[in-house]
Amino acid sequence: MSNAPPLVGRGGEVSLLTALLDGAKTGGGTLVLRGEPGVGKSRLLAEATTLARDRGFTLLSASGVQSEAHLAYAGLHQLLRPVRSNAQQLPEIQRGFLEVAFGLRDGPAPELFRVAMAALDLLCEVATTAPLLLVVDDVQWLDRTSCEALAFIARRLQSDPVVLLAGARAGYPSPLVDVGLPELDVSGLAPGAARELLDSVAPELAPALRDALLEEAGGNPLALTELPVSVADGTSLSLTDRLERAFAARVWELDDDARLLVQVAALSREGAAGEVVDAASRIAGRPVPLDALESAVRSAILVLDGDAVRFRHPLIRSAVRQRTGLADSRRIHDELAEVLRDVPDRRVWHRAALIVGPREDVAEELEEAGARAERRGALDVALTALLRAVELSAPAQRPRRMFAAAELAYQRGRSDLVAKLLTELERLELVPLARARARYLGELLDVRAYADHARVAALIATAEEAGAAGERDLHHNLLWITAARTWWSSRPGPDTRRIVVDAANRAGAPTAGDPRLVSIHAYADPLVNAGRVADCLHAAAAGDPGSAEAAGYLGSAGIVTGAFHEALGFFVAAAERARSEGRLGALPHLLATQAILAARLPNWDIAIPAADEARQLATELDQPIRVATAETAVALIAAVRGDPAITEQSTARVEQLAGPLGASHLVALAQSGPVLSALAQGQYDEALRVADRLFDRGDPAHHLQFACMSIGDLAEAAAYAGRADIGLERLSRVERMVGERPSEWVAINLRHARALLAVDGVEAGARFDEALGADLTGWPFWRARLLLGHGRWLRRQRRVAESRAPLRTARDLFDGMGATPWGDQARSELRASGESSRRRDRAARDDLTAQELQIAQLAAAGLSNREIGQRLYLSHRTISTHLYRVFPKLGITARGELAAALGGDT
């Protein structure tokens, strides 16, 4: 029977593959072929390979093997092995990432996305001489780290002549095929094509048998080619089971040596011919020649590919594994383990196969293999090894390994595994410190805000119990979660907030040298502690904030207390460190928060690219709460710059994502966008309605901290809506809450509110003088709004000539920051005063997308395309494509002109 039956009935699929390959001249692409076993995915991939070879493509391929799924980066290494020498063209640091990941050198564990970025750059280098086709089959059995790396690569091929085709069995989850890549559902052949294929492989079938097989096969090409002699055997097995039975029968018809070699190959993890022969010879007690496999090759069971023994179809391997008895399977695994004595990371999986019950010696080997995988950055492989070690552990060692596995599972975002392990740990007799560790992991999983007094009190007690046992980190980690998530909620009463404050005070006074403790005090009582926290932030800003984590703690303290300038600096530093460490998963939160802070100033050079990148990365990494944070920034930016539709759309998305999690702090923060948008459009009643939601205890957006931070917006809306009474009542409440030393942001809001809500002309004049006399150097938007309000007030006081100067300055400030609707308000007021004012000319940079702006900024700063690509996790060719579009938009022709062309709104 031919190993490659004719390809019939696939004209549409072949046309799609042909178009994808032909389109590589202008940009790459990805296609995932999904379907049931035997439906023809591999045959279509083979056809695509032929088409690509005819077009001069370079070809790289890899196939998942079920028994290799525990090997770190096995699939990626298999794919890149033929072009590994090209890595010499990469920077040394990127070569190092790949070599450590593949176990070719020792070194610190690289983050997965650094490995993926290095692989992407390597593939782009290969594609400089000819277009490149990557074919990855049986994705469902590819190791997870390789799948995640390939998913990262697949999303970044739009500008490179690289095509990635992946074949995956339907019904199997995979990080490569479950991330929204383009898919082709490969279904059974149409009746006419099925008949044509069957007639080509079995023309002698009797009509009745032929019709029965066509009905049974349901258009499955593998069934049509493999089952013509067994269709009428009377069984009721599924089609896959019937195929496996047919394959197994064919294997057991082989002679003893050939069958033994096939059985060993089925249980081998790599199918290296030498290993298969050695293990088979140990089992037989005599040399078994490799030539014995010739009959298996003739029977279309195996393919000898160099030194590798490959099964012609995965169902054949599966059939052999299932047909081989338990005792024989154990013997084969034992002998393979002996053959692989010098390859511990593969040997241990054969030792661990088919064992039931404690085997501490094997559990230790698995733990060591997991540690080696972790050092290579293969956390999923390390986690799999640890979980198997837990199953084989002696009772005394199980809790320790369960905690290690749970912590690793949390790092990888496997909340299902963490929850399962914690449930098992709860059944064990744990010492108090172990209970505290379990509680901490459990709280990390539950991201909802805290409102229940008993829960908060219990967490504080657990934290302090850990502290008393000498575990300061665990004490402060639990206390930070308690303080932060209590602050998130709008529901806790004064008693609950009081015990959090008391616990923070017992933990020690905040100092610049302990960023986490500064953050704890900020969350515990941001209004009262604003002054002390500001002192710590100023001291920390004068030096090096340290790690990304430390800078993040300081930044969060600045956000909740209203020290936005300091917070922005810390979040910029944290994001830079996360980039340099390859911690892609940390970037969405850091960038989204950075964008919100920058939009408050405003600084569009930071805010616009950061918000866009945060949203893209959070979506790619499936971080919904970070998507909500990024959408908050997008809404705020659009409100200031005059796109109310975007503001409305993004705010609705925030409430949809954050509301179910009880993250009222995000719902509250998101109201800034629609409030500002309504103010910009002159919809003062609507602005007041939205702003007042933060004061309404029954509203999902209720949050008194953010209510204090937005009192200026509410006051402006109330004043112009003719509801100064509401504004004055809310202002009075805020003044009572914030104390004598409010943060800079709150102080600006208070001065703005007092000026706009002043009850008479004398007070208003004094309040405007006070507000405009404050140092607003770093707050041009607030200064412009105050000047606009002052000019309006002067005009309404019939001091028309005096009103024009502040109105002109306000207009120019708004124009300078691209706040179009606000500038239009200033123009309207100037016209009412008798002075005409032309509209602001649109700047060339306004035509750039957020990503184009970010790339142009980095290029203007002197970074090369490769450096920009590594920073933004894009290929250097993609960077080049973006700059190609940027130049005509800015009216320039050379890289050296970028800095001048980008001058303008910041």
Short mmCIF file of N, CA, C and O in Angstrom, two decimals, residues 760-871:
data_model
loop_
_atom_site.label_atom_id
_atom_site.label_comp_id
_atom_site.label_asym_id
_atom_site.label_seq_id
_atom_site.Cartn_x
_atom_site.Cartn_y
_atom_site.Cartn_z
N ASP A 760 -19.21 83.81 46.10
CA ASP A 760 -19.32 85.22 45.70
C ASP A 760 -18.06 85.64 44.96
O ASP A 760 -17.06 84.91 44.94
N GLY A 761 -18.12 86.83 44.38
CA GLY A 761 -17.03 87.30 43.55
C GLY A 761 -15.73 87.48 44.29
O GLY A 761 -14.65 87.18 43.77
N VAL A 762 -15.79 87.99 45.51
CA VAL A 762 -14.57 88.21 46.29
C VAL A 762 -13.87 86.88 46.57
O VAL A 762 -12.67 86.72 46.36
N GLU A 763 -14.66 85.89 47.04
CA GLU A 763 -14.06 84.59 47.35
C GLU A 763 -13.53 83.94 46.08
O GLU A 763 -12.44 83.36 46.07
N ALA A 764 -14.30 84.04 44.98
CA ALA A 764 -13.87 83.41 43.74
C ALA A 764 -12.55 83.98 43.26
O ALA A 764 -11.64 83.24 42.86
N GLY A 765 -12.43 85.29 43.30
CA GLY A 765 -11.18 85.90 42.88
C GLY A 765 -10.01 85.41 43.71
O GLY A 765 -8.93 85.09 43.18
N ALA A 766 -10.22 85.35 45.02
CA ALA A 766 -9.14 84.89 45.91
C ALA A 766 -8.81 83.42 45.64
O ALA A 766 -7.63 83.03 45.64
N ARG A 767 -9.85 82.62 45.43
CA ARG A 767 -9.62 81.19 45.20
C ARG A 767 -8.89 80.94 43.87
O ARG A 767 -8.02 80.07 43.78
N PHE A 768 -9.26 81.68 42.83
CA PHE A 768 -8.54 81.53 41.56
C PHE A 768 -7.09 81.98 41.70
O PHE A 768 -6.18 81.33 41.18
N ASP A 769 -6.87 83.06 42.43
CA ASP A 769 -5.50 83.51 42.64
C ASP A 769 -4.69 82.45 43.38
O ASP A 769 -3.52 82.18 43.05
N GLU A 770 -5.33 81.86 44.41
CA GLU A 770 -4.64 80.82 45.18
C GLU A 770 -4.30 79.61 44.29
O GLU A 770 -3.18 79.10 44.32
N ALA A 771 -5.28 79.17 43.50
CA ALA A 771 -5.08 77.98 42.68
C ALA A 771 -4.04 78.23 41.58
O ALA A 771 -3.16 77.38 41.34
N LEU A 772 -4.13 79.39 40.94
CA LEU A 772 -3.17 79.69 39.87
C LEU A 772 -1.80 80.06 40.40
O LEU A 772 -0.80 79.96 39.69
N GLY A 773 -1.74 80.44 41.68
CA GLY A 773 -0.45 80.78 42.29
C GLY A 773 0.33 79.57 42.74
O GLY A 773 1.52 79.68 43.05
N ALA A 774 -0.33 78.42 42.80
CA ALA A 774 0.37 77.20 43.19
C ALA A 774 1.30 76.75 42.05
O ALA A 774 1.15 77.17 40.90
N ASP A 775 2.24 75.91 42.41
CA ASP A 775 3.19 75.42 41.40
C ASP A 775 2.52 74.35 40.55
O ASP A 775 2.34 73.22 40.98
N LEU A 776 2.14 74.72 39.34
CA LEU A 776 1.50 73.78 38.42
C LEU A 776 2.40 73.47 37.22
O LEU A 776 1.93 73.06 36.16
N THR A 777 3.70 73.62 37.43
CA THR A 777 4.65 73.41 36.33
C THR A 777 4.50 72.02 35.72
O THR A 777 4.54 71.86 34.50
N GLY A 778 4.29 71.04 36.57
CA GLY A 778 4.19 69.68 36.07
C GLY A 778 2.78 69.26 35.73
O GLY A 778 2.54 68.10 35.40
N TRP A 779 1.83 70.20 35.80
CA TRP A 779 0.42 69.87 35.58
C TRP A 779 -0.22 70.82 34.58
O TRP A 779 -1.13 71.58 34.90
N PRO A 780 0.23 70.82 33.33
CA PRO A 780 -0.28 71.78 32.35
C PRO A 780 -1.78 71.66 32.07
O PRO A 780 -2.44 72.65 31.77
N PHE A 781 -2.32 70.45 32.17
CA PHE A 781 -3.74 70.28 31.90
C PHE A 781 -4.57 70.97 32.98
O PHE A 781 -5.56 71.65 32.70
N TRP A 782 -4.18 70.77 34.24
CA TRP A 782 -4.89 71.46 35.32
C TRP A 782 -4.75 72.97 35.20
O TRP A 782 -5.71 73.72 35.42
N ARG A 783 -3.55 73.42 34.85
CA ARG A 783 -3.35 74.87 34.73
C ARG A 783 -4.23 75.44 33.62
O ARG A 783 -4.87 76.50 33.79
N ALA A 784 -4.30 74.72 32.48
CA ALA A 784 -5.12 75.19 31.37
C ALA A 784 -6.60 75.21 31.77
O ALA A 784 -7.34 76.15 31.43
N ARG A 785 -7.04 74.20 32.51
CA ARG A 785 -8.45 74.17 32.93
C ARG A 785 -8.76 75.30 33.91
O ARG A 785 -9.85 75.91 33.87
N LEU A 786 -7.82 75.58 34.80
CA LEU A 786 -8.02 76.70 35.74
C LEU A 786 -8.09 78.03 34.99
O LEU A 786 -8.95 78.88 35.28
N LEU A 787 -7.20 78.19 34.01
CA LEU A 787 -7.21 79.43 33.23
C LEU A 787 -8.51 79.57 32.43
O LEU A 787 -9.07 80.67 32.32
N LEU A 788 -8.98 78.44 31.89
CA LEU A 788 -10.26 78.46 31.17
C LEU A 788 -11.39 78.85 32.13
O LEU A 788 -12.24 79.71 31.82
N GLY A 789 -11.39 78.23 33.31
CA GLY A 789 -12.42 78.57 34.31
C GLY A 789 -12.32 80.01 34.76
O GLY A 789 -13.35 80.69 34.94
N HIS A 790 -11.09 80.50 34.93
CA HIS A 790 -10.89 81.89 35.36
C HIS A 790 -11.38 82.86 34.29
O HIS A 790 -12.06 83.86 34.57
N GLY A 791 -11.01 82.56 33.01
CA GLY A 791 -11.45 83.42 31.92
C GLY A 791 -12.97 83.45 31.80
O GLY A 791 -13.57 84.52 31.58
N ARG A 792 -13.60 82.32 31.95
CA ARG A 792 -15.07 82.26 31.93
C ARG A 792 -15.66 83.12 33.05
O ARG A 792 -16.62 83.87 32.85
N TRP A 793 -15.09 82.94 34.24
CA TRP A 793 -15.60 83.68 35.40
C TRP A 793 -15.44 85.18 35.17
O TRP A 793 -16.36 85.98 35.42
N LEU A 794 -14.26 85.61 34.66
CA LEU A 794 -14.02 87.03 34.42
C LEU A 794 -15.01 87.58 33.40
O LEU A 794 -15.55 88.68 33.56
N ARG A 795 -15.25 86.81 32.33
CA ARG A 795 -16.18 87.29 31.31
C ARG A 795 -17.59 87.44 31.88
O ARG A 795 -18.30 88.40 31.56
N ARG A 796 -17.98 86.50 32.72
CA ARG A 796 -19.33 86.55 33.30
C ARG A 796 -19.44 87.63 34.38
O ARG A 796 -20.55 88.04 34.75
N GLN A 797 -18.28 88.09 34.86
CA GLN A 797 -18.25 89.22 35.78
C GLN A 797 -18.17 90.55 35.01
O GLN A 797 -17.93 91.60 35.61
N ARG A 798 -18.33 90.45 33.66
CA ARG A 798 -18.26 91.60 32.76
C ARG A 798 -16.87 92.23 32.73
O ARG A 798 -16.71 93.39 32.41
N ARG A 799 -15.88 91.43 33.05
CA ARG A 799 -14.48 91.89 32.95
C ARG A 799 -13.90 91.25 31.67
O ARG A 799 -12.97 90.47 31.69
N VAL A 800 -14.54 91.63 30.55
CA VAL A 800 -14.30 90.96 29.29
C VAL A 800 -12.85 91.11 28.83
O VAL A 800 -12.20 90.13 28.42
N ALA A 801 -12.32 92.29 28.90
CA ALA A 801 -10.94 92.51 28.43
C ALA A 801 -9.96 91.67 29.25
O ALA A 801 -8.99 91.10 28.72
N GLU A 802 -10.20 91.60 30.57
CA GLU A 802 -9.30 90.81 31.44
C GLU A 802 -9.40 89.32 31.13
O GLU A 802 -8.44 88.57 31.35
N SER A 803 -10.55 88.87 30.62
CA SER A 803 -10.76 87.44 30.42
C SER A 803 -9.92 86.91 29.26
O SER A 803 -9.62 85.70 29.21
N ARG A 804 -9.54 87.79 28.32
CA ARG A 804 -8.91 87.27 27.10
C ARG A 804 -7.52 86.68 27.35
O ARG A 804 -7.16 85.66 26.74
N ALA A 805 -6.74 87.27 28.20
CA ALA A 805 -5.38 86.76 28.44
C ALA A 805 -5.40 85.33 28.98
O ALA A 805 -4.71 84.43 28.44
N PRO A 806 -6.14 85.02 30.07
CA PRO A 806 -6.15 83.62 30.53
C PRO A 806 -6.77 82.68 29.50
O PRO A 806 -6.34 81.53 29.39
N LEU A 807 -7.76 83.18 28.73
CA LEU A 807 -8.37 82.31 27.73
C LEU A 807 -7.39 82.00 26.60
O LEU A 807 -7.35 80.86 26.10
N ARG A 808 -6.61 83.00 26.19
CA ARG A 808 -5.60 82.74 25.15
C ARG A 808 -4.56 81.73 25.64
O ARG A 808 -4.17 80.81 24.92
N THR A 809 -4.10 81.93 26.88
CA THR A 809 -3.10 81.01 27.42
C THR A 809 -3.67 79.60 27.53
O THR A 809 -2.99 78.61 27.21
N ALA A 810 -4.93 79.52 27.98
CA ALA A 810 -5.57 78.20 28.07
C ALA A 810 -5.65 77.55 26.70
O ALA A 810 -5.33 76.35 26.54
N ARG A 811 -6.07 78.32 25.71
CA ARG A 811 -6.16 77.78 24.34
C ARG A 811 -4.82 77.24 23.88
O ARG A 811 -4.73 76.13 23.35
N ASP A 812 -3.76 78.02 24.09
CA ASP A 812 -2.45 77.61 23.62
C ASP A 812 -1.95 76.37 24.36
O ASP A 812 -1.32 75.48 23.77
N LEU A 813 -2.24 76.31 25.65
CA LEU A 813 -1.84 75.12 26.41
C LEU A 813 -2.60 73.88 25.92
O LEU A 813 -2.01 72.82 25.72
N PHE A 814 -3.88 74.02 25.75
CA PHE A 814 -4.68 72.89 25.25
C PHE A 814 -4.20 72.45 23.87
O PHE A 814 -4.06 71.26 23.59
N ASP A 815 -3.95 73.44 23.00
CA ASP A 815 -3.47 73.10 21.66
C ASP A 815 -2.13 72.38 21.73
O ASP A 815 -1.88 71.42 21.00
N GLY A 816 -1.27 72.85 22.61
CA GLY A 816 0.06 72.26 22.74
C GLY A 816 0.03 70.82 23.20
O GLY A 816 0.94 70.04 22.89
N MET A 817 -1.02 70.45 23.94
CA MET A 817 -1.11 69.06 24.42
C MET A 817 -2.11 68.25 23.62
O MET A 817 -2.43 67.13 23.98
N GLY A 818 -2.62 68.81 22.52
CA GLY A 818 -3.53 68.05 21.68
C GLY A 818 -4.89 67.81 22.29
O GLY A 818 -5.59 66.88 21.89
N ALA A 819 -5.30 68.63 23.27
CA ALA A 819 -6.61 68.49 23.91
C ALA A 819 -7.63 69.28 23.10
O ALA A 819 -8.11 70.35 23.51
N THR A 820 -7.99 68.74 21.94
CA THR A 820 -8.78 69.47 20.96
C THR A 820 -10.10 70.04 21.49
O THR A 820 -10.39 71.23 21.31
N PRO A 821 -10.96 69.25 22.15
CA PRO A 821 -12.25 69.81 22.56
C PRO A 821 -12.11 70.89 23.63
O PRO A 821 -12.92 71.81 23.69
N TRP A 822 -11.09 70.78 24.43
CA TRP A 822 -10.86 71.80 25.46
C TRP A 822 -10.38 73.10 24.81
O TRP A 822 -10.79 74.21 25.20
N GLY A 823 -9.50 72.96 23.81
CA GLY A 823 -9.07 74.14 23.08
C GLY A 823 -10.24 74.83 22.39
O GLY A 823 -10.31 76.07 22.32
N ASP A 824 -11.19 74.01 21.88
CA ASP A 824 -12.37 74.58 21.24
C ASP A 824 -13.22 75.36 22.24
O ASP A 824 -13.83 76.39 21.89
N GLN A 825 -13.28 74.88 23.49
CA GLN A 825 -14.02 75.63 24.51
C GLN A 825 -13.38 77.00 24.75
O GLN A 825 -14.08 78.02 24.88
N ALA A 826 -12.06 77.01 24.80
CA ALA A 826 -11.37 78.29 25.00
C ALA A 826 -11.62 79.23 23.82
O ALA A 826 -11.84 80.44 24.00
N ARG A 827 -11.63 78.70 22.61
CA ARG A 827 -11.92 79.52 21.43
C ARG A 827 -13.34 80.08 21.48
O ARG A 827 -13.58 81.23 21.11
N SER A 828 -14.27 79.23 21.91
CA SER A 828 -15.65 79.68 22.01
C SER A 828 -15.78 80.85 22.99
O SER A 828 -16.49 81.84 22.72
N GLU A 829 -15.09 80.72 24.11
CA GLU A 829 -15.12 81.80 25.10
C GLU A 829 -14.46 83.07 24.55
O GLU A 829 -14.92 84.19 24.80
N LEU A 830 -13.37 82.90 23.80
CA LEU A 830 -12.70 84.06 23.20
C LEU A 830 -13.61 84.74 22.19
O LEU A 830 -13.67 85.99 22.13
N ARG A 831 -14.31 83.95 21.39
CA ARG A 831 -15.25 84.56 20.43
C ARG A 831 -16.34 85.33 21.17
O ARG A 831 -16.75 86.41 20.74
N ALA A 832 -16.81 84.77 22.27
CA ALA A 832 -17.84 85.47 23.05
C ALA A 832 -17.30 86.77 23.65
O ALA A 832 -18.07 87.70 23.91
N SER A 833 -15.98 86.81 23.83
CA SER A 833 -15.38 88.05 24.35
C SER A 833 -15.07 89.04 23.25
O SER A 833 -14.56 90.13 23.50
N GLY A 834 -15.34 88.64 21.98
CA GLY A 834 -15.10 89.53 20.86
C GLY A 834 -13.81 89.31 20.14
O GLY A 834 -13.40 90.12 19.31
N GLU A 835 -13.12 88.19 20.43
CA GLU A 835 -11.82 87.92 19.79
C GLU A 835 -11.90 86.63 19.00
O GLU A 835 -12.29 85.59 19.54
N SER A 836 -11.54 86.70 17.72
CA SER A 836 -11.57 85.50 16.89
C SER A 836 -10.32 84.66 17.15
O SER A 836 -9.29 85.17 17.60
N SER A 837 -10.41 83.37 16.82
CA SER A 837 -9.28 82.46 17.06
C SER A 837 -9.40 81.29 16.11
O SER A 837 -10.39 80.57 16.13
N ARG A 838 -8.39 81.10 15.27
CA ARG A 838 -8.46 80.00 14.30
C ARG A 838 -8.20 78.66 15.00
O ARG A 838 -7.57 78.59 16.04
N ARG A 839 -8.67 77.60 14.35
CA ARG A 839 -8.50 76.27 14.91
C ARG A 839 -7.06 75.81 14.82
O ARG A 839 -6.31 76.23 13.95
N ARG A 840 -6.70 74.95 15.72
CA ARG A 840 -5.35 74.39 15.75
C ARG A 840 -5.13 73.53 14.51
O ARG A 840 -6.00 72.75 14.12
N ASP A 841 -3.97 73.70 13.86
CA ASP A 841 -3.62 72.84 12.74
C ASP A 841 -3.24 71.45 13.27
O ASP A 841 -2.53 71.34 14.28
N ARG A 842 -3.70 70.45 12.59
CA ARG A 842 -3.39 69.08 12.99
C ARG A 842 -1.91 68.80 12.76
O ARG A 842 -1.37 69.07 11.69
N ALA A 843 -1.24 68.28 13.78
CA ALA A 843 0.18 67.97 13.67
C ALA A 843 0.38 66.69 12.88
O ALA A 843 -0.46 65.79 12.91
N ALA A 844 1.50 66.60 12.17
CA ALA A 844 1.78 65.42 11.36
C ALA A 844 1.83 64.17 12.23
O ALA A 844 1.37 63.09 11.84
N ARG A 845 2.34 64.29 13.45
CA ARG A 845 2.46 63.13 14.33
C ARG A 845 1.10 62.58 14.75
O ARG A 845 1.00 61.44 15.19
N ASP A 846 0.05 63.39 14.62
CA ASP A 846 -1.29 62.92 14.97
C ASP A 846 -1.75 61.79 14.05
O ASP A 846 -2.68 61.05 14.38
N ASP A 847 -1.12 61.67 12.86
CA ASP A 847 -1.51 60.63 11.92
C ASP A 847 -0.85 59.28 12.21
O ASP A 847 -1.18 58.28 11.57
N LEU A 848 0.08 59.26 13.17
CA LEU A 848 0.75 58.01 13.50
C LEU A 848 -0.12 57.16 14.42
O LEU A 848 -0.80 57.68 15.31
N THR A 849 -0.07 55.83 14.20
CA THR A 849 -0.72 54.95 15.17
C THR A 849 0.11 54.94 16.44
O THR A 849 1.26 55.41 16.47
N ALA A 850 -0.46 54.38 17.50
CA ALA A 850 0.26 54.34 18.78
C ALA A 850 1.57 53.57 18.63
O ALA A 850 2.61 54.00 19.16
N GLN A 851 1.55 52.45 17.91
CA GLN A 851 2.77 51.67 17.76
C GLN A 851 3.78 52.39 16.88
O GLN A 851 4.99 52.37 17.14
N GLU A 852 3.31 53.05 15.82
CA GLU A 852 4.23 53.82 14.97
C GLU A 852 4.88 54.94 15.77
O GLU A 852 6.09 55.21 15.61
N LEU A 853 4.13 55.60 16.62
CA LEU A 853 4.69 56.66 17.45
C LEU A 853 5.77 56.11 18.36
O LEU A 853 6.85 56.69 18.49
N GLN A 854 5.50 54.97 18.98
CA GLN A 854 6.48 54.37 19.89
C GLN A 854 7.76 54.00 19.15
O GLN A 854 8.86 54.28 19.63
N ILE A 855 7.62 53.39 18.00
CA ILE A 855 8.79 52.99 17.22
C ILE A 855 9.56 54.22 16.73
O ILE A 855 10.80 54.26 16.78
N ALA A 856 8.84 55.24 16.28
CA ALA A 856 9.50 56.46 15.82
C ALA A 856 10.27 57.13 16.96
O ALA A 856 11.39 57.63 16.76
N GLN A 857 9.70 57.14 18.16
CA GLN A 857 10.38 57.72 19.32
C GLN A 857 11.68 56.99 19.62
O GLN A 857 12.72 57.61 19.89
N LEU A 858 11.62 55.68 19.58
CA LEU A 858 12.82 54.88 19.89
C LEU A 858 13.87 55.06 18.80
O LEU A 858 15.08 55.14 19.10
N ALA A 859 13.45 55.12 17.55
CA ALA A 859 14.40 55.35 16.47
C ALA A 859 15.02 56.74 16.58
O ALA A 859 16.22 56.92 16.35
N ALA A 860 14.19 57.72 16.96
CA ALA A 860 14.72 59.07 17.12
C ALA A 860 15.72 59.14 18.26
O ALA A 860 16.64 59.97 18.25
N ALA A 861 15.57 58.24 19.24
CA ALA A 861 16.51 58.22 20.37
C ALA A 861 17.81 57.51 20.02
O ALA A 861 18.71 57.42 20.87
N GLY A 862 17.91 56.96 18.80
CA GLY A 862 19.17 56.37 18.35
C GLY A 862 19.22 54.86 18.38
O GLY A 862 20.26 54.27 18.08
N LEU A 863 18.12 54.19 18.72
CA LEU A 863 18.13 52.74 18.76
C LEU A 863 18.06 52.17 17.35
O LEU A 863 17.38 52.72 16.48
N SER A 864 18.76 51.07 17.12
CA SER A 864 18.70 50.39 15.83
C SER A 864 17.40 49.61 15.73
O SER A 864 16.71 49.39 16.73
N ASN A 865 17.08 49.17 14.51
CA ASN A 865 15.86 48.38 14.33
C ASN A 865 15.89 47.11 15.18
O ASN A 865 14.87 46.70 15.75
N ARG A 866 17.04 46.46 15.26
CA ARG A 866 17.14 45.24 16.07
C ARG A 866 16.93 45.56 17.54
O ARG A 866 16.24 44.82 18.26
N GLU A 867 17.52 46.65 18.01
CA GLU A 867 17.35 47.03 19.42
C GLU A 867 15.89 47.38 19.73
O GLU A 867 15.36 47.01 20.78
N ILE A 868 15.25 48.06 18.81
CA ILE A 868 13.82 48.39 19.01
C ILE A 868 13.00 47.11 19.02
O ILE A 868 12.10 46.94 19.86
N GLY A 869 13.30 46.21 18.10
CA GLY A 869 12.57 44.95 18.04
C GLY A 869 12.70 44.15 19.32
O GLY A 869 11.71 43.62 19.84
N GLN A 870 13.90 44.07 19.86
CA GLN A 870 14.10 43.32 21.10
C GLN A 870 13.37 43.99 22.26
O GLN A 870 12.84 43.31 23.15
N ARG A 871 13.29 45.30 22.24
CA ARG A 871 12.61 46.02 23.31
C ARG A 871 11.10 45.81 23.25
O ARG A 871 10.44 45.66 24.28
#
